[in-house]
Tab-separated table of C-alpha atoms in Angstrom:
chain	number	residue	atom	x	y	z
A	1	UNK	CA	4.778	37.196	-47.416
A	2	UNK	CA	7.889	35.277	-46.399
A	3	UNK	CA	7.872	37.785	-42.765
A	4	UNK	CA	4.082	36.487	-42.299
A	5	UNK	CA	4.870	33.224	-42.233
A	6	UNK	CA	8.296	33.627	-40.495
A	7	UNK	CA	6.061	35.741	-37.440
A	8	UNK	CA	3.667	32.433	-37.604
A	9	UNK	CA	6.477	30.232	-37.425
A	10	UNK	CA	7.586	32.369	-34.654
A	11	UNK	CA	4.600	32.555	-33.020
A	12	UNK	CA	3.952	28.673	-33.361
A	13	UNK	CA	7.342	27.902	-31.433
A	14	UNK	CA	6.426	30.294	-28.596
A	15	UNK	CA	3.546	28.553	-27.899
A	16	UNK	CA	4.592	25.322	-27.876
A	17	UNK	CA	7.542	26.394	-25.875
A	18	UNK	CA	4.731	27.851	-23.275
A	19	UNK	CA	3.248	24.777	-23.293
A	20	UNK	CA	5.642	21.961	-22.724
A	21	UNK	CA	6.872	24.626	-19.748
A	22	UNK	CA	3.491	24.475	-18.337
A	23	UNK	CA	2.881	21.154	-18.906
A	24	UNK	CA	6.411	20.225	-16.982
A	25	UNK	CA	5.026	22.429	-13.970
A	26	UNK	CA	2.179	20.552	-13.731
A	27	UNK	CA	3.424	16.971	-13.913
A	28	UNK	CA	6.159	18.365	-11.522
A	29	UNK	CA	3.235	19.832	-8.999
A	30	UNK	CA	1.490	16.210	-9.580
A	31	UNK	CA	4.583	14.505	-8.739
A	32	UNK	CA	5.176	15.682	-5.718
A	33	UNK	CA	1.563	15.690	-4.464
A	34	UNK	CA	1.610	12.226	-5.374
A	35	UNK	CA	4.963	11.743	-3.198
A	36	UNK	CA	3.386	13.564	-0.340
A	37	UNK	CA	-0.032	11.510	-0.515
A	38	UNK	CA	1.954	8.451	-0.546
A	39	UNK	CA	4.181	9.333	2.520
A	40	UNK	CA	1.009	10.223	4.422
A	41	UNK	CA	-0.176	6.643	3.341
A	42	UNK	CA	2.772	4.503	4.712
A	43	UNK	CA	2.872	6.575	7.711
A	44	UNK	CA	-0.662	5.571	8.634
A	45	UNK	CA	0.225	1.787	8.369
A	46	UNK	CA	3.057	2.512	10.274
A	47	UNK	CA	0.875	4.081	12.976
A	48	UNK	CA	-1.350	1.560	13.173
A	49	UNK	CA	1.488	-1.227	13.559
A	50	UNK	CA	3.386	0.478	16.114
A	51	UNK	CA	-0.468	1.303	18.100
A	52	UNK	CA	-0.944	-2.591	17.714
A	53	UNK	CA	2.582	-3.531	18.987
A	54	UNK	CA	2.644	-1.307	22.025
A	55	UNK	CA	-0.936	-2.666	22.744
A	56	UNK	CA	-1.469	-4.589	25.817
A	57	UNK	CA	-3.254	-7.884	23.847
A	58	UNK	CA	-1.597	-10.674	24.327
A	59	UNK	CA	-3.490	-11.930	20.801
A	60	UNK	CA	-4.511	-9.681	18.549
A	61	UNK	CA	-4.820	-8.938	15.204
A	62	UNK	CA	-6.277	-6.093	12.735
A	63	UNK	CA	-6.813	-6.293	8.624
A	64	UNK	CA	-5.551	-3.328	6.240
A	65	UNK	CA	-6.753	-3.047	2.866
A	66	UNK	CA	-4.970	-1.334	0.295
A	67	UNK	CA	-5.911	1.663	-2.709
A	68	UNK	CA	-5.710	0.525	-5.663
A	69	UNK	CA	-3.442	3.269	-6.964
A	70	UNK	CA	-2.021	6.740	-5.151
A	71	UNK	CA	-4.092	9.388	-6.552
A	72	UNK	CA	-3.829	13.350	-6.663
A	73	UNK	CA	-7.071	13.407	-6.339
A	74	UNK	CA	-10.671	12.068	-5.964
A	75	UNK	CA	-10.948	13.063	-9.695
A	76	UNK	CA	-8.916	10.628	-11.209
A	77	UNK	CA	-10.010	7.397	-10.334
A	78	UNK	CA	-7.813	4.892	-11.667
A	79	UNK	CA	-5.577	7.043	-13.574
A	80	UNK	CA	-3.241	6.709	-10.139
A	81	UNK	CA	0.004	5.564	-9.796
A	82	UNK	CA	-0.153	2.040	-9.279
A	83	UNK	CA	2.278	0.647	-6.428
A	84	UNK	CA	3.838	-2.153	-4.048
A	85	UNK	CA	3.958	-1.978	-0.375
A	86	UNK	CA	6.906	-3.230	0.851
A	87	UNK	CA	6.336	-4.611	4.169
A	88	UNK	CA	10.199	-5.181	6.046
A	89	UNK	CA	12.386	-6.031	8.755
A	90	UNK	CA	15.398	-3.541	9.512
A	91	UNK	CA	17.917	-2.829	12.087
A	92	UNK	CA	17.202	-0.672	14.203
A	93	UNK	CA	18.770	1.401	17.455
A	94	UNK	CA	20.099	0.370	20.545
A	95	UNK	CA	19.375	-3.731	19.163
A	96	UNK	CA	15.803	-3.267	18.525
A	97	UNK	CA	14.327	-4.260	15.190
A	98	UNK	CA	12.828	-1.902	12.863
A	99	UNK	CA	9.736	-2.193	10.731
A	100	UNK	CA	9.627	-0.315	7.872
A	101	UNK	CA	6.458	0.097	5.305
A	102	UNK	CA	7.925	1.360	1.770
A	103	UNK	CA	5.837	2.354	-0.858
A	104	UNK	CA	7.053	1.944	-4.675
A	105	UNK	CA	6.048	2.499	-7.983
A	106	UNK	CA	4.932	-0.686	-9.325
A	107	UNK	CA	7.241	-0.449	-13.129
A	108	UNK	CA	10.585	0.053	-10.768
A	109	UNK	CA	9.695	-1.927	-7.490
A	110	UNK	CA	13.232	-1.066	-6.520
A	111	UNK	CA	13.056	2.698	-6.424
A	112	UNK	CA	11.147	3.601	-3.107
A	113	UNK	CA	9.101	6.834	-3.550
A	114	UNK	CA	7.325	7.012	0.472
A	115	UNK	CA	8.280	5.187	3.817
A	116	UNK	CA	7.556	4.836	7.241
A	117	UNK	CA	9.086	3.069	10.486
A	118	UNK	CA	9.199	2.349	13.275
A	119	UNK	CA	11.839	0.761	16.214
A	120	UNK	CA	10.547	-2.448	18.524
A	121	UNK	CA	11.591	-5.221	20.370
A	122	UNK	CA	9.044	-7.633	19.035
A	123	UNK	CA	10.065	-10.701	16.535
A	124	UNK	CA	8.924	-10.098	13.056
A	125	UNK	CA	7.618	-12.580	10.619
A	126	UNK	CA	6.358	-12.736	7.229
A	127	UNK	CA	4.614	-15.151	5.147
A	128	UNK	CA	4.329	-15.402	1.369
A	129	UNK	CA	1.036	-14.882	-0.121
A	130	UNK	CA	2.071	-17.500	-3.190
A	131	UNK	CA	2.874	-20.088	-0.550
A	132	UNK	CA	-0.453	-19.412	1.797
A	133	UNK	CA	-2.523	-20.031	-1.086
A	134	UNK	CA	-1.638	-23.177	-1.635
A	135	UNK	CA	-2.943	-24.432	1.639
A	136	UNK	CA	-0.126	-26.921	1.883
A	137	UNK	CA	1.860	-26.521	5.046
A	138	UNK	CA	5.011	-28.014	3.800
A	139	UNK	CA	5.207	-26.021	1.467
A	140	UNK	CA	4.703	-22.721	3.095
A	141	UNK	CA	7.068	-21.268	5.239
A	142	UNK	CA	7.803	-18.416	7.951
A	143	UNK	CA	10.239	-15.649	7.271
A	144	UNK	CA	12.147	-12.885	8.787
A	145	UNK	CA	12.850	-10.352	5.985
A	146	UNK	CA	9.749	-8.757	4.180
A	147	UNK	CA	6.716	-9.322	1.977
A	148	UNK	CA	5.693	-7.494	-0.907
A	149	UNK	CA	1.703	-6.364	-1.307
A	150	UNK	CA	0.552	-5.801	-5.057
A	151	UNK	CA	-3.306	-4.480	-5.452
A	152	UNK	CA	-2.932	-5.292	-9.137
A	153	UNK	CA	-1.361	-8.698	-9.612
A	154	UNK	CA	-3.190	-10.974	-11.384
A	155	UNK	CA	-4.492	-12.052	-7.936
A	156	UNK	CA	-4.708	-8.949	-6.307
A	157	UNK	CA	-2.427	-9.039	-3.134
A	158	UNK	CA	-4.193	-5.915	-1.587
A	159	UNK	CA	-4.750	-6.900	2.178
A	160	UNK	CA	-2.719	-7.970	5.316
A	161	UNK	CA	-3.565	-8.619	8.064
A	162	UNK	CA	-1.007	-7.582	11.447
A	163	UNK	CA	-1.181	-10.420	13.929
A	164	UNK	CA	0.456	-9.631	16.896
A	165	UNK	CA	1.003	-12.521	19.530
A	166	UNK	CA	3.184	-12.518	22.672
A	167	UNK	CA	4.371	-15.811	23.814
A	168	UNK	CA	6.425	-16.530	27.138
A	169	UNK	CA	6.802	-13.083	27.551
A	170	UNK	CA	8.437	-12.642	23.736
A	171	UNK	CA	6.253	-10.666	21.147
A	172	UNK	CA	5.668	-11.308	17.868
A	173	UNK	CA	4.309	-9.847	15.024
A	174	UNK	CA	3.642	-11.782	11.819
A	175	UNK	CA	2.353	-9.841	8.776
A	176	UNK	CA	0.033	-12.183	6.413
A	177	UNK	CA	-0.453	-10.862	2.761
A	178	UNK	CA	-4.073	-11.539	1.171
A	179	UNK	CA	-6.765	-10.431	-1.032
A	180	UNK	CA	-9.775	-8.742	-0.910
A	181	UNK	CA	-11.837	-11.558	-2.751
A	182	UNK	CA	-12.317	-14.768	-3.672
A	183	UNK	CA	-10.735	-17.631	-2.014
A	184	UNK	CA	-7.269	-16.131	-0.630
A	185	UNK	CA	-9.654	-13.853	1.207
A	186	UNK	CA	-7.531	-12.523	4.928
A	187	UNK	CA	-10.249	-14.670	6.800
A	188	UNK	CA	-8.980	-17.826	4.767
A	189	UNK	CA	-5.423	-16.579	4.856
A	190	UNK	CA	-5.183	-16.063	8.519
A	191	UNK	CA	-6.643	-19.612	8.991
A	192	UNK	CA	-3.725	-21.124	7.046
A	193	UNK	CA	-0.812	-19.065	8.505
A	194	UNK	CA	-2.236	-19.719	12.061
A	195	UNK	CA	-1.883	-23.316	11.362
A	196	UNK	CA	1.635	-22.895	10.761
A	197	UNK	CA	2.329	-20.500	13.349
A	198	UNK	CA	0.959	-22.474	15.920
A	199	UNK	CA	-0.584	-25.743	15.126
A	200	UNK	CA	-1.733	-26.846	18.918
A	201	UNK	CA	-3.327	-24.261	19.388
A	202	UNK	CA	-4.770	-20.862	17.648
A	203	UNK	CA	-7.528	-18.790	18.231
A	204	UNK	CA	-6.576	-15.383	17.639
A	205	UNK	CA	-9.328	-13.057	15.440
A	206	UNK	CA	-8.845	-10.052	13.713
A	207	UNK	CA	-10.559	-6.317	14.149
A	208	UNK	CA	-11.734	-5.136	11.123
C-alpha cells in the first residue's frame, strides 16, 4: 500500500514537473513574440518619421494612433502587454540628431523592451500632453528631449501627431501627444501647439 501511494506521489511530481517546464516554454515563446511584434511596431513609426522628414513639404503633418496593448495574437484582445512609447531626442553621427521611438512595458517604464531610430539634421521638439490640455499658453511649453505616449492613462495619451515644418531653410519636427477622444482630440491638440509654435501665423493640416 505504502509503494502505491509512493508511485502516485511519484507520478504526481512528474507531472507537475512536465508542466511548469512546458508552461516556462510557452511564456518564453510568448515573450519573445511579443518582443519581436513590438520591434516591428516602433520600426514602423520610425519609418514613417524618417519618410515625413526626408519629404519635400515645407508644412506637413501626419497623425499616428496607438494599440492599446502588444499582442501575440489577434486572439487575445486585451490580454496584451500594455506599454509607453517613448518618443526622444538623441545624439547622433557625424552632429546630426537622432530620433529614437522606444517601446516599454508600462509597470517598468524604464526598462525598454523594442526601439527604433533614426539620424537627421532637423530640430526636434516636443510638447507635453498635460500642458496642451490646458489650453493656456503660458503655461505650456516647447521642449527638446522626449515625450512619453500612454494608451491607458486615465486620459488615454494614444495619438501624436508628427508636424514637420521647415523655416528659413531650418527643419523642424515637433511631435504633439493626444488622444483619440473627447476634447484633447489631435485636431484640438494641434490647434493649441500651433499657437505656440507659431502664433502669427499657422496653417499647417495633418494627413490622416
Amino acid at each position: 500500500m505504502l509503494g502505491f501511494t509512493l508511485s502516485k506521489i511519484n507520478l504526481l511530481i512528474f507531472v507537475v514537473a512536465v508542466f511548469s517546464i512546458v508552461l516556462f516554454f510557452v511564456f518564453s515563446f510568448s515573450q519573445i513574440l511579443v518582443e519581436n511584434i513590438a520591434n516591428d511596431y516602433v520600426r514602423i513609426h520610425a519609418q514613417d518619421a524618417f519618410t515625413l522628414v526626408g519629404s519635400p513639404t515645407l508644412c506637413a503633418a501626419q497623425i499616428h494612433y496607438l494599440k492599446d496593448s502588444i499582442e501575440a495574437s489577434s486572439g487575445n484582445s486585451g490580454r496584451g502587454l500594455y506599454y509607453v512609447l517613448n518618443i526622444k531626442q538623441g545624439t547622433g553621427k557625424n552632429g546630426l540628431n537622432k530620433m529614437i521611438f522606444a517601446l516599454a512595458p508600462r509597470r517598468t517604464p524604464e526598462t525598454y523592451m523594442a526601439a527604433a531610430s533614426f539620424d537627421t539634421d532637423a530640430k526636434m521638439n516636443f510638447f507635453d500632453f498635460q500642458e496642451l490640455i490646458t489650453a493656456n499658453p503660458s503655461k505650456i511649453n516647447i521642449y527638446d528631449s522626449n515625450t512619453m505616449l500612454d494608451p491607458q492613462a486615465k486620459t488615454q495619451i494614444d495619438a501624436y501627431v508628427l508636424l514637420k515644418e521647415v523655416n528659413l531653410g531650418e527643419t523642424t519636427i515637433y511631435v504633439i501627444p493626444c488622444s483619440s477622444r473627447g476634447g484633447s482630440d489631435c485636431s484640438t491638440l494641434m490647434g493649441i501647439a500651433g499657437q505656440k509654435i507659431r502664433p502669427e501665423r499657422f496653417n499647417c493640416s495633418y494627413e490622416n
